[in-house]
mmCIF file of C-alpha atoms and ligand atoms in Angstrom:
data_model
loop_
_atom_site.group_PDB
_atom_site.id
_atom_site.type_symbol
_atom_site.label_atom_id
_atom_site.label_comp_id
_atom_site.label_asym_id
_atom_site.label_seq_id
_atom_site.Cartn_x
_atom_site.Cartn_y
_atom_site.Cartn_z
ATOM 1 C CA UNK A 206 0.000 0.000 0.000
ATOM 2 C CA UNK A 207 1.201 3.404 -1.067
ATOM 3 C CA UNK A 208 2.403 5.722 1.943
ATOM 4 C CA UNK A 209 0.379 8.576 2.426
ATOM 5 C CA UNK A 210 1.793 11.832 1.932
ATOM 6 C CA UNK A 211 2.823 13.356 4.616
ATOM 7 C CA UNK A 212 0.119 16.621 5.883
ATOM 8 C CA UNK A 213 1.831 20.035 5.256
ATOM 9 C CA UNK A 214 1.676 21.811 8.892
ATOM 10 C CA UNK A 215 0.714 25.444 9.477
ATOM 11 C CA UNK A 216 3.207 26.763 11.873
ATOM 12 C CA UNK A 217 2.254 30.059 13.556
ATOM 13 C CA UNK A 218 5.554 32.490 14.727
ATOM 14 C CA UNK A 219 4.103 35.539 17.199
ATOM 15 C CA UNK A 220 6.542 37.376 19.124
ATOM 16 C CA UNK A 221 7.455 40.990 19.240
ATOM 17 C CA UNK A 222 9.842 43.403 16.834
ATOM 18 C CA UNK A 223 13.574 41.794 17.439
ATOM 19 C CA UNK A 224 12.519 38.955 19.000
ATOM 20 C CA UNK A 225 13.792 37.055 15.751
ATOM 21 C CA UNK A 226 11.209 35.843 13.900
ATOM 22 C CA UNK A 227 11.756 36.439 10.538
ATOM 23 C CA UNK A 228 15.215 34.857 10.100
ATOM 24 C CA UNK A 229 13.780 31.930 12.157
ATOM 25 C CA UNK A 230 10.806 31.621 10.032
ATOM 26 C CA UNK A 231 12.808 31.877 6.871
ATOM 27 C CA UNK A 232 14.967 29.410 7.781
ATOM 28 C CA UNK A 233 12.300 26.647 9.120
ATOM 29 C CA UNK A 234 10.868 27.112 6.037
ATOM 30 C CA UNK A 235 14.390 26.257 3.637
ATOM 31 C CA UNK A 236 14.808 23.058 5.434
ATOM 32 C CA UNK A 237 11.148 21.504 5.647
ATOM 33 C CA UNK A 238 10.378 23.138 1.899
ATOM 34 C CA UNK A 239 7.703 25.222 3.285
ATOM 35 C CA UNK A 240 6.343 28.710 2.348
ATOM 36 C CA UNK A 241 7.242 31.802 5.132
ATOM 37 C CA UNK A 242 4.799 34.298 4.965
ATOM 38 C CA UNK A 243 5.481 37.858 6.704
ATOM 39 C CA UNK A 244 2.423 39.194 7.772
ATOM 40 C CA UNK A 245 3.760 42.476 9.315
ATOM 41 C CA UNK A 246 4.841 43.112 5.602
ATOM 42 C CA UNK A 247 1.324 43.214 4.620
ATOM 43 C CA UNK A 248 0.664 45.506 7.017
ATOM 44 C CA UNK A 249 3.580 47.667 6.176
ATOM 45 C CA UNK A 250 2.697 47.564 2.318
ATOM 46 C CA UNK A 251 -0.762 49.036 3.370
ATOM 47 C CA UNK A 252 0.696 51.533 5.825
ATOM 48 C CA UNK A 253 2.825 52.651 3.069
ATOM 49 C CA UNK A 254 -0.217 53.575 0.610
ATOM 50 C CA UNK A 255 -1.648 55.529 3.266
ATOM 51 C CA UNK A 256 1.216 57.563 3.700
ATOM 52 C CA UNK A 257 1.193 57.460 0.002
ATOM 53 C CA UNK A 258 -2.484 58.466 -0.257
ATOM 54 C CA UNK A 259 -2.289 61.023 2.623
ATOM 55 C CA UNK A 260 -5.074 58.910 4.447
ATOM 56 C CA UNK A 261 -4.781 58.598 8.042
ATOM 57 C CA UNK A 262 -3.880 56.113 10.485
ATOM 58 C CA UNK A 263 -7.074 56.813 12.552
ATOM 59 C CA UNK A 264 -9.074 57.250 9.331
ATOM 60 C CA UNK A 265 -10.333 53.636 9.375
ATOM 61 C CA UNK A 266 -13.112 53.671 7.031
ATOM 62 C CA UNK A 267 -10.394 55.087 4.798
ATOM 63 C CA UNK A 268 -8.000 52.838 5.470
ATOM 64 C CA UNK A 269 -10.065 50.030 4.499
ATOM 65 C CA UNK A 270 -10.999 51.526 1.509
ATOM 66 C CA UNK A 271 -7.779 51.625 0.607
ATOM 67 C CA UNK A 272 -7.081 47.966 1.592
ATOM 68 C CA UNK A 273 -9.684 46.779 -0.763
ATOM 69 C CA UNK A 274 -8.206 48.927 -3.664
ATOM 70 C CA UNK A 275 -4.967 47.765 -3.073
ATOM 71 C CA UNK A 276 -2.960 44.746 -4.715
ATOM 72 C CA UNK A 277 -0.493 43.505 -2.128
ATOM 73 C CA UNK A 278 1.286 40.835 -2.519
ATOM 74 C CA UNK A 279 4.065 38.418 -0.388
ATOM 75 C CA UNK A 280 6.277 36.702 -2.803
ATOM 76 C CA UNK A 281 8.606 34.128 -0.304
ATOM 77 C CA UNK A 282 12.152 34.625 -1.387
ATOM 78 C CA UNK A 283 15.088 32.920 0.165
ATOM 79 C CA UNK A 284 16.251 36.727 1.878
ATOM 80 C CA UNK A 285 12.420 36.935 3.484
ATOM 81 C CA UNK A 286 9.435 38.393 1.412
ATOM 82 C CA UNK A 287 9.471 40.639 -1.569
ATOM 83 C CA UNK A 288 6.553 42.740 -1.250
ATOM 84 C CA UNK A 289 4.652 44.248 -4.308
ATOM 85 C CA UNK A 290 2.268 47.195 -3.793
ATOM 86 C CA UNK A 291 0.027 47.234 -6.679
ATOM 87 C CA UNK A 292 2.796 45.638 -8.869
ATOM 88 C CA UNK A 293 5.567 47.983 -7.462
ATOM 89 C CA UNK A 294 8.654 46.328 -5.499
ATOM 90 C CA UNK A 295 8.062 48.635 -2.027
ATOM 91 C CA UNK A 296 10.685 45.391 -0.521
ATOM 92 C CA UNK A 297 13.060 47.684 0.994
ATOM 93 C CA UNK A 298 11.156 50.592 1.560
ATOM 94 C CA UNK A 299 8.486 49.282 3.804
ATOM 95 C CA UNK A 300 11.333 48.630 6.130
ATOM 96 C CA UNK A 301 12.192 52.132 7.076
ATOM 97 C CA UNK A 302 11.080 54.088 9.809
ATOM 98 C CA UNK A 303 7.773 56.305 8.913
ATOM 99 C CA UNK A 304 6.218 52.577 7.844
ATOM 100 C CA UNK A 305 6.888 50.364 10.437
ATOM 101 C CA UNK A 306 5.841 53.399 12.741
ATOM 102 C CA UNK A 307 2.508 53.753 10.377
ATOM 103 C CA UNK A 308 2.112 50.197 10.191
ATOM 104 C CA UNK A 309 1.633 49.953 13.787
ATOM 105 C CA UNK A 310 -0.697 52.608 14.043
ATOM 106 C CA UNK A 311 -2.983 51.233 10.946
ATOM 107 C CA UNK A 312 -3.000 48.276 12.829
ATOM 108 C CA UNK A 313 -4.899 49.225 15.592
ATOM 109 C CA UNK A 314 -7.685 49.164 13.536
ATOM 110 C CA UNK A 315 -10.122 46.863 13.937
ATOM 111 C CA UNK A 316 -11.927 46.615 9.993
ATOM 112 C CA UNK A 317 -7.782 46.394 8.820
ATOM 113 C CA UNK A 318 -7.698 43.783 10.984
ATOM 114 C CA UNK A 319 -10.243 41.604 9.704
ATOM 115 C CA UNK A 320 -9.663 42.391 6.397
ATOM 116 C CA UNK A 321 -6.109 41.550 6.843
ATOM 117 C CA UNK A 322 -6.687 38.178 8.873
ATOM 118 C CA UNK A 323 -9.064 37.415 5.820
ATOM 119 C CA UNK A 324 -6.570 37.713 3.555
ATOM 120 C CA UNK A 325 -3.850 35.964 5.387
ATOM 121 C CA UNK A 326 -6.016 32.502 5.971
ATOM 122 C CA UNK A 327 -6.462 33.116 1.821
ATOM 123 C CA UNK A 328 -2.516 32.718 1.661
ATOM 124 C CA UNK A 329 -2.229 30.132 4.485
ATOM 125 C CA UNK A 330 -4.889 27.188 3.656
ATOM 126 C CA UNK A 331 -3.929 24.009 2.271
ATOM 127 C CA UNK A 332 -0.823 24.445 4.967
ATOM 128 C CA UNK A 333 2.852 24.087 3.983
ATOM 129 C CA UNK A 334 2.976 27.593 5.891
ATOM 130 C CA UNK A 335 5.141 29.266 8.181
ATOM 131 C CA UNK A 336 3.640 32.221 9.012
ATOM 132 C CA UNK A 337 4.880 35.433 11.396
ATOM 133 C CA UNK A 338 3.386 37.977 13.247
ATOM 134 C CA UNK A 339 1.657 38.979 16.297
ATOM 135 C CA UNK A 340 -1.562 37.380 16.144
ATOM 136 C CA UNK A 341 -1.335 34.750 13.629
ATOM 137 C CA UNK A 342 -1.721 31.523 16.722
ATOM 138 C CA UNK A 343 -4.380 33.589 18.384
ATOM 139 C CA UNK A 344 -6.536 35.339 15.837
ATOM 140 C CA UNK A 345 -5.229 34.140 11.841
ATOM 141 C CA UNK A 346 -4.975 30.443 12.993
ATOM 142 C CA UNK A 347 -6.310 29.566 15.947
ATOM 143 C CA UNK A 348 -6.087 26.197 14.985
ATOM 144 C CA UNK A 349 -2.627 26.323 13.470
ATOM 145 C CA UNK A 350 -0.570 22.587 14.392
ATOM 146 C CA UNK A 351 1.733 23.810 16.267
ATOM 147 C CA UNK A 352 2.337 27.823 17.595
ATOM 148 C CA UNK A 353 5.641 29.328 18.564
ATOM 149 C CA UNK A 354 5.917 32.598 21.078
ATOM 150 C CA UNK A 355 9.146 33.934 20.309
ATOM 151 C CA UNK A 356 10.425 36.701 22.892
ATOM 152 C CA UNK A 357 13.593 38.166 24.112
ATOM 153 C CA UNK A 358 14.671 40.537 26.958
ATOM 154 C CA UNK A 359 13.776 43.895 25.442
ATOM 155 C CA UNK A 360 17.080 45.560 25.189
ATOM 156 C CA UNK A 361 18.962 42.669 23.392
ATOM 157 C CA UNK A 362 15.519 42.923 20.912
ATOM 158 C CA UNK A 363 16.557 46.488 20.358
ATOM 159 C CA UNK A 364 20.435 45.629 19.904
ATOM 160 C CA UNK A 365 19.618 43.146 17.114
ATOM 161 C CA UNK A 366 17.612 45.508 14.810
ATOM 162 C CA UNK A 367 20.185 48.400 15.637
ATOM 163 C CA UNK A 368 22.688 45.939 14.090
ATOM 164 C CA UNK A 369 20.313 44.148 11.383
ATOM 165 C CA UNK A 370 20.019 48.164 10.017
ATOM 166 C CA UNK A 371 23.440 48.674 11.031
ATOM 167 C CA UNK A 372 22.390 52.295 13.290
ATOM 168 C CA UNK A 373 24.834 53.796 15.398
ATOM 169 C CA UNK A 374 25.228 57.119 16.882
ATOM 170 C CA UNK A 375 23.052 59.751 17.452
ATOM 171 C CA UNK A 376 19.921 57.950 15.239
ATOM 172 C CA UNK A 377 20.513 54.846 17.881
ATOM 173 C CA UNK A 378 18.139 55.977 20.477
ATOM 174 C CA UNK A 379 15.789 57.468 18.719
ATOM 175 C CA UNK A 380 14.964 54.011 16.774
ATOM 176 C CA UNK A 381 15.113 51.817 19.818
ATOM 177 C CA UNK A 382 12.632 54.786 21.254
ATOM 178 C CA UNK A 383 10.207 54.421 18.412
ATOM 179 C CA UNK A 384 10.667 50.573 18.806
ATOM 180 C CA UNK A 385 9.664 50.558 22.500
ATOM 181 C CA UNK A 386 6.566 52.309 21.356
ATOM 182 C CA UNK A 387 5.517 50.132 18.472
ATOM 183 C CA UNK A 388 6.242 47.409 21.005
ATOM 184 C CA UNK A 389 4.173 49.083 23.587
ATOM 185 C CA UNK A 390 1.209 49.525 21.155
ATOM 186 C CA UNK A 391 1.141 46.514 19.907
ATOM 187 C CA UNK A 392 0.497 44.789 23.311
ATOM 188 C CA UNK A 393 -1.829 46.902 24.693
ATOM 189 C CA UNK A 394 -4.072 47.497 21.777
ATOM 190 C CA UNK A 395 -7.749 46.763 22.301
ATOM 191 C CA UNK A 396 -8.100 44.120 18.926
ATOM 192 C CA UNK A 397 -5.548 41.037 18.732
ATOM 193 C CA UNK A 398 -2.772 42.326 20.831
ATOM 194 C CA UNK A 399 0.218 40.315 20.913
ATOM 195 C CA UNK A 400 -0.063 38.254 23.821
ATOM 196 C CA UNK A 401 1.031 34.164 23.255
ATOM 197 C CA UNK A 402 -2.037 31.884 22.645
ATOM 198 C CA UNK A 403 -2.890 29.655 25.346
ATOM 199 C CA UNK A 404 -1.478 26.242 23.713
ATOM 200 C CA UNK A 405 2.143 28.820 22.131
ATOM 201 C CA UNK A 406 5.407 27.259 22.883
ATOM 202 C CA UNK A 407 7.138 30.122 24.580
ATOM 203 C CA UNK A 408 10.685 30.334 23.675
ATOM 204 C CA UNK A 409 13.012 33.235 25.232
ATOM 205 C CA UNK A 410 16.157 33.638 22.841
ATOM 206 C CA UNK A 411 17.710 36.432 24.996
ATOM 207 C CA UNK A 412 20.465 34.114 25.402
ATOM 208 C CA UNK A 413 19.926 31.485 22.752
ATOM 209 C CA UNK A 414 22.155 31.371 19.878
ATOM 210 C CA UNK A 415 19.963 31.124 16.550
ATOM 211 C CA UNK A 416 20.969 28.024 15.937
ATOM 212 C CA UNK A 417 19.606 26.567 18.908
ATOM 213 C CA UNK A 418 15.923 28.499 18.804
ATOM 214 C CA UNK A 419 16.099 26.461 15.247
ATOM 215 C CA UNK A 420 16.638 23.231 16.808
ATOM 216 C CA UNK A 421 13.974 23.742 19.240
ATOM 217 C CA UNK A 422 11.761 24.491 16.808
ATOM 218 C CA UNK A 423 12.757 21.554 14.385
ATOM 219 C CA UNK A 424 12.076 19.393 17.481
ATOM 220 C CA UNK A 425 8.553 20.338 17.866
ATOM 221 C CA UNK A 426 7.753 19.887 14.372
ATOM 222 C CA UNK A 427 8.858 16.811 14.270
ATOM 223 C CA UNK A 428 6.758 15.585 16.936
ATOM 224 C CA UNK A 429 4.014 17.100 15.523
ATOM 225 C CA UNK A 430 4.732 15.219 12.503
ATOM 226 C CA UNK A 431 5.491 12.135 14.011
ATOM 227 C CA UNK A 432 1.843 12.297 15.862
ATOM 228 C CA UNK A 433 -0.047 13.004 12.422
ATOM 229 C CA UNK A 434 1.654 9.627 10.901
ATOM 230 C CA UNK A 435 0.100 7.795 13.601
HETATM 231 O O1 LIG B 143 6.385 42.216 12.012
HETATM 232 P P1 LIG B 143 6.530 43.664 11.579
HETATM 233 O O2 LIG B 143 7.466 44.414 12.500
HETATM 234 O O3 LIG B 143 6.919 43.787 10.144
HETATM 235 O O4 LIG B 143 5.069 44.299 11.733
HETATM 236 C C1 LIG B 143 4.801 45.643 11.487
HETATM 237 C C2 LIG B 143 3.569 46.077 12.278
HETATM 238 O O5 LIG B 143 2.420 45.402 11.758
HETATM 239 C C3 LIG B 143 3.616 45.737 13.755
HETATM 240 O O6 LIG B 143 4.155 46.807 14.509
HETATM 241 C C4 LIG B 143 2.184 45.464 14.114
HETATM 242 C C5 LIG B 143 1.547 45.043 12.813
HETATM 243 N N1 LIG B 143 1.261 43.602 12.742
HETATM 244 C C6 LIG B 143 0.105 43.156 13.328
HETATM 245 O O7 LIG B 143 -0.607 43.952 13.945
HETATM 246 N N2 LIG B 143 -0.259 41.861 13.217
HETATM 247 C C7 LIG B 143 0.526 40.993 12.571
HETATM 248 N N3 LIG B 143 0.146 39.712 12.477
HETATM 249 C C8 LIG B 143 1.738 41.418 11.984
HETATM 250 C C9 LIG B 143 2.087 42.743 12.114
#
């Protein structure tokens, strides 16, 4: 008899800015073949329209209107995702500081929410999916097979992206500033904070090499795996 073949998992990664997530997720998803999704990037890509648009980040009838005229799309790429706006490569510039302070704030919003989370499970059924974020175990897939909470000690967090976007001097504190803040908003806002989902793996990596958060990670999929064989 023929061997089934073996079900594609949906892995959920939440965890704040820094905590590692993306390079863990991109990773993962080289060595089981699966597809890492970056769902703060769709999020940025809409954040970046408004600013484009001059809608506001309050404005959230607006802001959905402008969702539902957009065209954004995650293409996985071995570096993380390339992100096209309405068939424009906005890639590098979502990264920069006015969006991932906008995206935050257009976030907030409840109707983006749902219309984002809609649009997410689109990308994410049929599974082979590792996908990042803040809410993705306890709001995108709440059934997801097996959810990661990836944290670290706030300071080291803000280290890591200071050195990821190489800042030094003067510009130093103001990012890790604005980082505390997107941080602080994400957590305490009203819809979806980040907060781990009840069955999340919590993993600390303040003083785990990346090659070890890997491992752990590998681990638990493959006893997740090994329980859906039998
Ligand atoms: O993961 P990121 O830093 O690229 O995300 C940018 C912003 O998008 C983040 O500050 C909050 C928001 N976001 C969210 O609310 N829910 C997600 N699943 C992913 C990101």
């Amino acid at each position: 008899m023929d061997t089934p073949p073996e079900r594609k998992l949906i892995i959920a990664i939440d965890g704040p800015a820094g905590a590692g997530k993306s390079t863990i997720a991109s990773r993962l998803a080289r060595k089981l073949g699966y597809t890492n999704l970056e769902s703060g990037a769709m999020y940025r890509a809409l954040a970046l329209k408004a600013i484009e648009w001059d809608v506001s980040f309050d404005d959230e009838a607006a802001l959905l209107d402008l969702a539902k005229k957009s065209r954004i799309k995650l293409e996985p790429s071995l570096g993380g995702n390339r992100v096209l706006l309405d068939g424009k490569d906005v890639s590098a510039r979502i990264r920069e500081r006015d969006v991932s302070e906008a995206a935050s704030r257009v976030s907030v919003n409840p109707k983006v929410r749902e219309w984002m989370v809609d649009r997410l499970r689109e990308l994410g059924t049929g599974g082979g999916v590792i996908m990042e974020g803040r809410d993705i175990g306890t709001k995108v897939f709440p059934d997801a097979d097996l959810k990661i909470f990836l944290d670290a000690d706030p300071v080291v967090r803000e280290q890591r992206r200071l050195d990821q976007q190489k800042i030094r001097g003067p510009s130093a504190e103001a990012t890790a500033a604005e980082l505390r803040e997107r941080d602080r908003r994400d957590r305490t806002r009203a819809t979806s904070p980040l907060v781990p989902a009840p069955d999340a793996v919590i993993i600390d990596s303040t003083n785990l090499p990346e090659d070890e958060v890997l491992r752990r990670i590998e681990e638990l999929v493959e006893q997740k795996l090994t329980q859906t064989r039998s």
